[in-house]
Tab-separated table of C-alpha atoms and ligand atoms in Angstrom:
chain	number	residue	atom	x	y	z
A	206	MET	CA	-46.225	107.860	-31.916
A	207	THR	CA	-47.991	104.608	-31.247
A	208	ASP	CA	-48.614	102.779	-28.032
A	209	THR	CA	-46.697	99.722	-29.181
A	210	LEU	CA	-43.539	101.823	-29.002
A	211	ARG	CA	-44.019	102.794	-25.414
A	212	GLY	CA	-41.820	101.178	-22.823
A	213	PRO	CA	-43.248	99.562	-19.759
A	214	ARG	CA	-44.693	102.107	-17.377
A	215	PRO	CA	-42.549	102.692	-14.326
A	216	ASP	CA	-43.414	100.447	-11.390
A	217	THR	CA	-44.751	102.109	-8.297
A	218	GLY	CA	-42.437	100.135	-6.006
A	219	PRO	CA	-39.912	101.794	-3.729
A	220	MET	CA	-36.985	101.580	-6.179
A	221	PRO	CA	-37.644	102.924	-9.670
A	222	PRO	CA	-36.772	100.330	-12.352
A	223	PRO	CA	-33.626	100.777	-14.417
A	224	VAL	CA	-34.198	102.795	-17.566
A	225	ILE	CA	-30.921	101.505	-19.005
A	226	ARG	CA	-29.233	98.253	-18.127
A	227	LEU	CA	-26.024	96.850	-19.585
A	228	LYS	CA	-24.969	93.335	-18.684
A	229	ALA	CA	-21.431	92.276	-19.575
A	230	ALA	CA	-21.684	94.506	-22.633
A	231	SER	CA	-18.644	94.525	-24.893
A	232	LYS	CA	-17.880	96.242	-28.141
A	233	VAL	CA	-15.206	94.982	-30.484
A	234	TYR	CA	-14.725	97.194	-33.525
A	235	PRO	CA	-13.852	95.745	-36.930
A	236	GLY	CA	-10.128	95.127	-36.833
A	237	GLY	CA	-10.348	93.639	-33.370
A	238	LEU	CA	-10.097	96.629	-31.037
A	239	THR	CA	-12.030	96.006	-27.828
A	240	ALA	CA	-13.372	99.463	-26.993
A	241	LEU	CA	-15.712	98.277	-24.255
A	242	ASP	CA	-15.022	95.191	-22.187
A	243	GLY	CA	-17.745	93.551	-20.115
A	244	ALA	CA	-19.545	96.646	-18.880
A	245	ASP	CA	-22.203	96.205	-16.201
A	246	LEU	CA	-24.184	99.361	-15.637
A	247	SER	CA	-27.667	100.053	-14.375
A	248	ILE	CA	-29.210	103.514	-14.515
A	249	ARG	CA	-32.426	104.244	-12.688
A	250	GLN	CA	-35.138	106.665	-13.567
A	251	GLY	CA	-34.352	110.165	-12.391
A	252	GLU	CA	-30.610	109.662	-12.025
A	253	LEU	CA	-28.005	112.228	-13.048
A	254	LEU	CA	-24.620	110.686	-13.592
A	255	ALA	CA	-21.240	111.455	-15.058
A	256	ILE	CA	-19.245	108.997	-17.143
A	257	VAL	CA	-15.614	110.000	-16.880
A	258	GLY	CA	-12.354	108.761	-18.319
A	259	PRO	CA	-9.493	109.868	-20.512
A	260	SER	CA	-9.728	110.236	-24.274
A	261	GLY	CA	-9.976	106.840	-25.982
A	262	SER	CA	-11.144	105.021	-22.856
A	263	GLY	CA	-14.474	103.988	-24.416
A	264	LYS	CA	-16.864	106.677	-23.167
A	265	SER	CA	-18.506	107.398	-26.524
A	266	THR	CA	-18.693	103.683	-27.291
A	267	LEU	CA	-20.519	103.197	-23.993
A	268	LEU	CA	-22.870	106.100	-24.724
A	269	ASN	CA	-23.603	104.767	-28.209
A	270	LEU	CA	-24.612	101.414	-26.727
A	271	MET	CA	-26.699	103.068	-23.995
A	272	GLY	CA	-28.430	105.159	-26.637
A	273	THR	CA	-29.009	102.209	-29.008
A	274	LEU	CA	-26.989	103.976	-31.703
A	275	ASP	CA	-24.892	100.816	-31.808
A	276	ARG	CA	-25.344	97.235	-30.677
A	277	PRO	CA	-22.992	95.311	-28.382
A	278	SER	CA	-20.709	92.615	-29.807
A	279	SER	CA	-21.575	90.505	-26.768
A	280	GLY	CA	-23.555	90.937	-23.586
A	281	SER	CA	-26.861	92.770	-23.483
A	282	VAL	CA	-28.324	96.263	-23.453
A	283	GLU	CA	-31.839	96.989	-22.264
A	284	VAL	CA	-33.515	100.352	-22.667
A	285	LEU	CA	-36.799	100.844	-20.808
A	286	GLY	CA	-37.198	97.096	-20.630
A	287	HIS	CA	-36.533	96.511	-24.346
A	288	ASP	CA	-33.678	94.132	-25.100
A	289	VAL	CA	-31.902	95.906	-27.940
A	290	ALA	CA	-30.898	92.579	-29.520
A	291	LYS	CA	-34.552	91.579	-29.910
A	292	LEU	CA	-35.665	94.695	-31.787
A	293	SER	CA	-35.454	95.265	-35.513
A	294	ASP	CA	-33.562	98.358	-36.652
A	295	ARG	CA	-36.872	100.060	-37.324
A	296	ARG	CA	-38.297	99.355	-33.879
A	297	LEU	CA	-34.993	100.366	-32.331
A	298	SER	CA	-35.091	103.715	-34.156
A	299	ALA	CA	-38.626	104.233	-32.917
A	300	VAL	CA	-37.696	103.470	-29.304
A	301	ARG	CA	-34.739	105.839	-29.594
A	302	ALA	CA	-36.762	108.660	-31.161
A	303	ARG	CA	-39.499	108.346	-28.560
A	304	TRP	CA	-37.427	107.996	-25.400
A	305	ILE	CA	-33.894	109.296	-25.840
A	306	GLY	CA	-32.487	112.754	-26.512
A	307	PHE	CA	-28.866	113.238	-27.542
A	308	VAL	CA	-26.503	116.153	-27.048
A	309	PHE	CA	-23.050	116.137	-28.639
A	310	GLN	CA	-19.931	118.235	-28.213
A	311	GLN	CA	-20.186	119.499	-31.818
A	312	PHE	CA	-23.893	120.479	-31.522
A	313	PHE	CA	-24.761	119.040	-34.983
A	314	LEU	CA	-27.145	121.876	-35.844
A	315	SER	CA	-28.085	122.482	-39.479
A	316	PRO	CA	-26.283	125.696	-40.482
A	317	HIS	CA	-29.090	126.891	-42.764
A	318	LEU	CA	-31.937	126.415	-40.305
A	319	THR	CA	-33.025	128.924	-37.690
A	320	ALA	CA	-32.995	127.886	-34.033
A	321	ILE	CA	-36.720	127.151	-34.054
A	322	ASP	CA	-36.465	124.987	-37.172
A	323	ASN	CA	-33.403	123.164	-35.853
A	324	VAL	CA	-35.298	122.325	-32.675
A	325	ALA	CA	-38.434	121.356	-34.619
A	326	THR	CA	-36.425	118.627	-36.409
A	327	GLY	CA	-36.475	116.808	-33.058
A	328	LEU	CA	-40.179	116.147	-33.719
A	329	LEU	CA	-39.932	115.075	-37.359
A	330	TYR	CA	-40.716	111.427	-36.667
A	331	HIS	CA	-43.371	111.918	-34.038
A	332	GLY	CA	-46.465	112.417	-36.169
A	333	VAL	CA	-46.694	116.055	-35.170
A	334	GLY	CA	-47.762	118.560	-37.854
A	335	PRO	CA	-45.503	121.471	-38.873
A	336	SER	CA	-47.254	124.238	-36.965
A	337	ARG	CA	-47.345	122.228	-33.749
A	338	ARG	CA	-43.708	121.276	-34.246
A	339	ARG	CA	-42.771	124.946	-34.398
A	340	ARG	CA	-44.910	125.827	-31.404
A	341	ARG	CA	-43.316	123.114	-29.295
A	342	ALA	CA	-39.865	124.093	-30.570
A	343	ALA	CA	-40.487	127.667	-29.425
A	344	GLU	CA	-41.505	126.374	-25.986
A	345	ALA	CA	-38.371	124.230	-25.747
A	346	LEU	CA	-36.193	127.200	-26.699
A	347	GLU	CA	-37.903	129.285	-24.035
A	348	GLN	CA	-37.198	126.508	-21.553
A	349	VAL	CA	-33.458	126.764	-22.253
A	350	GLY	CA	-33.520	130.553	-22.054
A	351	LEU	CA	-33.453	131.219	-25.798
A	352	GLY	CA	-36.931	132.578	-26.382
A	353	HIS	CA	-35.275	135.644	-27.902
A	354	ARG	CA	-33.229	133.667	-30.443
A	355	LEU	CA	-35.923	131.764	-32.341
A	356	GLY	CA	-35.007	133.181	-35.738
A	357	HIS	CA	-31.238	133.035	-35.368
A	358	ARG	CA	-29.115	130.677	-37.420
A	359	PRO	CA	-26.241	128.823	-35.722
A	360	HIS	CA	-23.574	131.255	-37.006
A	361	GLU	CA	-25.541	134.099	-35.406
A	362	MET	CA	-25.353	132.474	-31.969
A	363	SER	CA	-22.569	131.943	-29.418
A	364	GLY	CA	-21.253	128.460	-28.712
A	365	GLY	CA	-23.259	128.317	-25.501
A	366	GLU	CA	-26.435	129.366	-27.317
A	367	ARG	CA	-25.825	126.724	-29.978
A	368	GLN	CA	-25.448	124.034	-27.358
A	369	ARG	CA	-28.592	125.208	-25.577
A	370	THR	CA	-30.384	125.032	-28.953
A	371	ALA	CA	-29.126	121.459	-29.321
A	372	ILE	CA	-30.404	120.692	-25.819
A	373	ALA	CA	-33.807	122.159	-26.744
A	374	ARG	CA	-33.853	119.819	-29.766
A	375	ALA	CA	-32.965	116.888	-27.506
A	376	LEU	CA	-35.825	117.635	-25.119
A	377	VAL	CA	-38.546	118.870	-27.494
A	378	ALA	CA	-40.068	115.389	-27.808
A	379	GLY	CA	-40.137	114.919	-24.023
A	380	PRO	CA	-37.560	112.113	-23.764
A	381	GLN	CA	-37.178	110.088	-20.616
A	382	ILE	CA	-33.414	109.896	-21.033
A	383	VAL	CA	-30.895	112.505	-22.196
A	384	LEU	CA	-27.415	111.314	-23.146
A	385	ALA	CA	-24.808	114.051	-23.487
A	386	ASP	CA	-21.358	113.324	-24.958
A	387	GLU	CA	-18.890	116.009	-23.833
A	388	PRO	CA	-21.610	118.705	-23.961
A	389	THR	CA	-19.263	121.383	-22.606
A	390	GLY	CA	-16.191	120.236	-24.530
A	391	ALA	CA	-16.372	123.058	-27.071
A	392	LEU	CA	-17.507	125.795	-24.676
A	393	ASP	CA	-15.816	128.428	-22.539
A	394	SER	CA	-16.213	127.900	-18.804
A	395	VAL	CA	-19.097	130.374	-18.352
A	396	SER	CA	-21.178	128.876	-21.197
A	397	GLY	CA	-20.232	125.409	-19.994
A	398	ALA	CA	-21.502	126.181	-16.506
A	399	ALA	CA	-24.822	127.380	-17.974
A	400	VAL	CA	-25.181	124.121	-19.889
A	401	VAL	CA	-24.425	122.079	-16.770
A	402	GLN	CA	-26.998	124.097	-14.815
A	403	LEU	CA	-29.535	123.412	-17.544
A	404	LEU	CA	-28.873	119.667	-17.284
A	405	HIS	CA	-29.373	119.883	-13.514
A	406	ASP	CA	-32.687	121.732	-14.062
A	407	LEU	CA	-33.864	119.121	-16.580
A	408	ASN	CA	-32.966	116.365	-14.141
A	409	ALA	CA	-34.871	118.133	-11.363
A	410	GLN	CA	-37.938	117.910	-13.625
A	411	GLY	CA	-37.528	114.141	-13.831
A	412	THR	CA	-35.362	113.448	-16.889
A	413	THR	CA	-32.705	110.773	-16.449
A	414	ILE	CA	-29.388	112.197	-17.630
A	415	ALA	CA	-25.967	110.711	-18.338
A	416	VAL	CA	-23.174	113.159	-19.095
A	417	ILE	CA	-19.903	112.035	-20.596
A	418	THR	CA	-17.045	114.285	-19.674
A	419	HIS	CA	-13.327	114.291	-19.092
A	420	ASP	CA	-13.774	117.417	-16.960
A	421	ALA	CA	-13.279	116.192	-13.396
A	422	GLN	CA	-14.660	119.420	-11.953
A	423	LEU	CA	-17.902	119.024	-13.895
A	424	ALA	CA	-18.131	115.375	-12.878
A	425	ASP	CA	-17.738	116.300	-9.227
A	426	THR	CA	-20.953	118.370	-9.381
A	427	LEU	CA	-23.006	115.294	-10.361
A	428	PRO	CA	-24.454	112.860	-7.827
A	429	ARG	CA	-23.043	109.690	-9.401
A	430	ARG	CA	-19.799	109.059	-11.226
A	431	VAL	CA	-18.852	106.089	-13.381
A	432	ARG	CA	-15.154	105.919	-14.222
A	433	ILE	CA	-13.969	104.072	-17.299
A	434	LEU	CA	-10.426	103.189	-18.317
A	435	ASP	CA	-9.283	101.078	-21.262
A	436	GLY	CA	-12.857	100.011	-21.965
A	437	ARG	CA	-13.534	98.802	-18.441
A	438	ILE	CA	-15.691	100.358	-15.762
A	439	ARG	CA	-13.249	100.849	-12.904
A	440	GLU	CA	-15.399	102.736	-10.443
A	441	ASP	CA	-19.085	103.466	-9.961
A	442	THR	CA	-19.989	105.577	-6.958
A	443	ALA	CA	-23.513	104.106	-6.983
A	444	ALA	CA	-22.547	100.495	-7.674
A	445	LYS	CA	-23.781	99.353	-4.266
A	446	ALA	CA	-26.998	101.375	-4.376
A	447	VAL	CA	-28.151	99.890	-7.689
A	448	ALA	CA	-26.751	96.360	-7.371
B	615	LIG	N1	-15.960	103.185	-35.203
B	615	LIG	C1	-14.797	102.792	-34.677
B	615	LIG	N2	-14.020	101.876	-35.289
B	615	LIG	C2	-12.861	101.450	-34.754
B	615	LIG	N3	-12.367	101.892	-33.581
B	615	LIG	C3	-13.095	102.809	-32.918
B	615	LIG	C4	-14.328	103.306	-33.419
B	615	LIG	N4	-14.832	104.216	-32.538
B	615	LIG	C5	-13.934	104.261	-31.518
B	615	LIG	N5	-12.892	103.431	-31.753
B	615	LIG	C6	-11.756	103.183	-30.848
B	615	LIG	O1	-12.292	102.680	-29.635
B	615	LIG	C7	-11.620	103.234	-28.517
B	615	LIG	C8	-12.623	103.969	-27.635
B	615	LIG	O2	-13.128	105.083	-28.372
B	615	LIG	P1	-14.238	106.044	-27.782
B	615	LIG	O3	-15.353	105.221	-27.260
B	615	LIG	O4	-14.549	107.042	-28.826
B	615	LIG	O5	-13.462	106.729	-26.542
B	615	LIG	P2	-13.706	108.102	-25.803
B	615	LIG	O6	-15.071	108.601	-26.136
B	615	LIG	O7	-13.521	107.783	-24.344
B	615	LIG	O8	-12.636	109.046	-26.271
B	615	LIG	C9	-10.536	104.125	-29.074
B	615	LIG	O9	-9.336	103.390	-29.128
B	615	LIG	C10	-11.039	104.452	-30.461
B	615	LIG	O10	-9.958	104.720	-31.333
B	616	LIG	MG1	-15.696	110.348	-26.991
């Protein structure tokens, strides 16, 4: 990693600066479907928030914009002070790799890799040599309670263990932001609760976390909730606090 890829250091003022800021961000997919319509959203360092809404309401579209996996059709997205529109694809990838960890409902683990090697892939583009990658992967797996599963392949683990492996991969590079898209969607309630607890623990250590969910019960355990319907943000329990 190089210093030119670092975001601005957090200010020391009373309010931490936003780590993600969307201004009137819209996404129109080819064919003309407006999946996100003028979203204004500001997320501050250290926040833990839920993004809730029914299937098809635009949650994943919003997360993809927040995570710089996609660019808005209009409006702006800033991540750690970088205006996404002003970065080349290469710089954008670098910002994403350095600062953002992703967790998805379907885990996206490589079936042929052991847990430790799956997690180590989270450091592939960080200029870290193979042995250090594996050492840090082992530490990340210990952090998620899987120190005893280092050599297991995905099919040798439960759904909850697979998702915790995916979380270890998301956090192995020390991201400032973790974006989770329906992280408990494929899990039974006990495994899901363990994953939610893990996200709370990560947040307590300072990571900013946004969790997409259509599970109202899960959302109710998080300090801030953003509700989206038909591509529009309809409610934000922290809208006043961050205005
Ligand atoms: N790549 C795409 N191309 C065209 N339409 C899409 C694409 N991705 C999502 N959509 C549409 O955009 C809307 C919002 O989708 P999405 O953001 O995935 O919603 P959610 O995650 O809340 O289920 C849906 O109508 C969906 O069919
Ligand atoms: Mg979705």
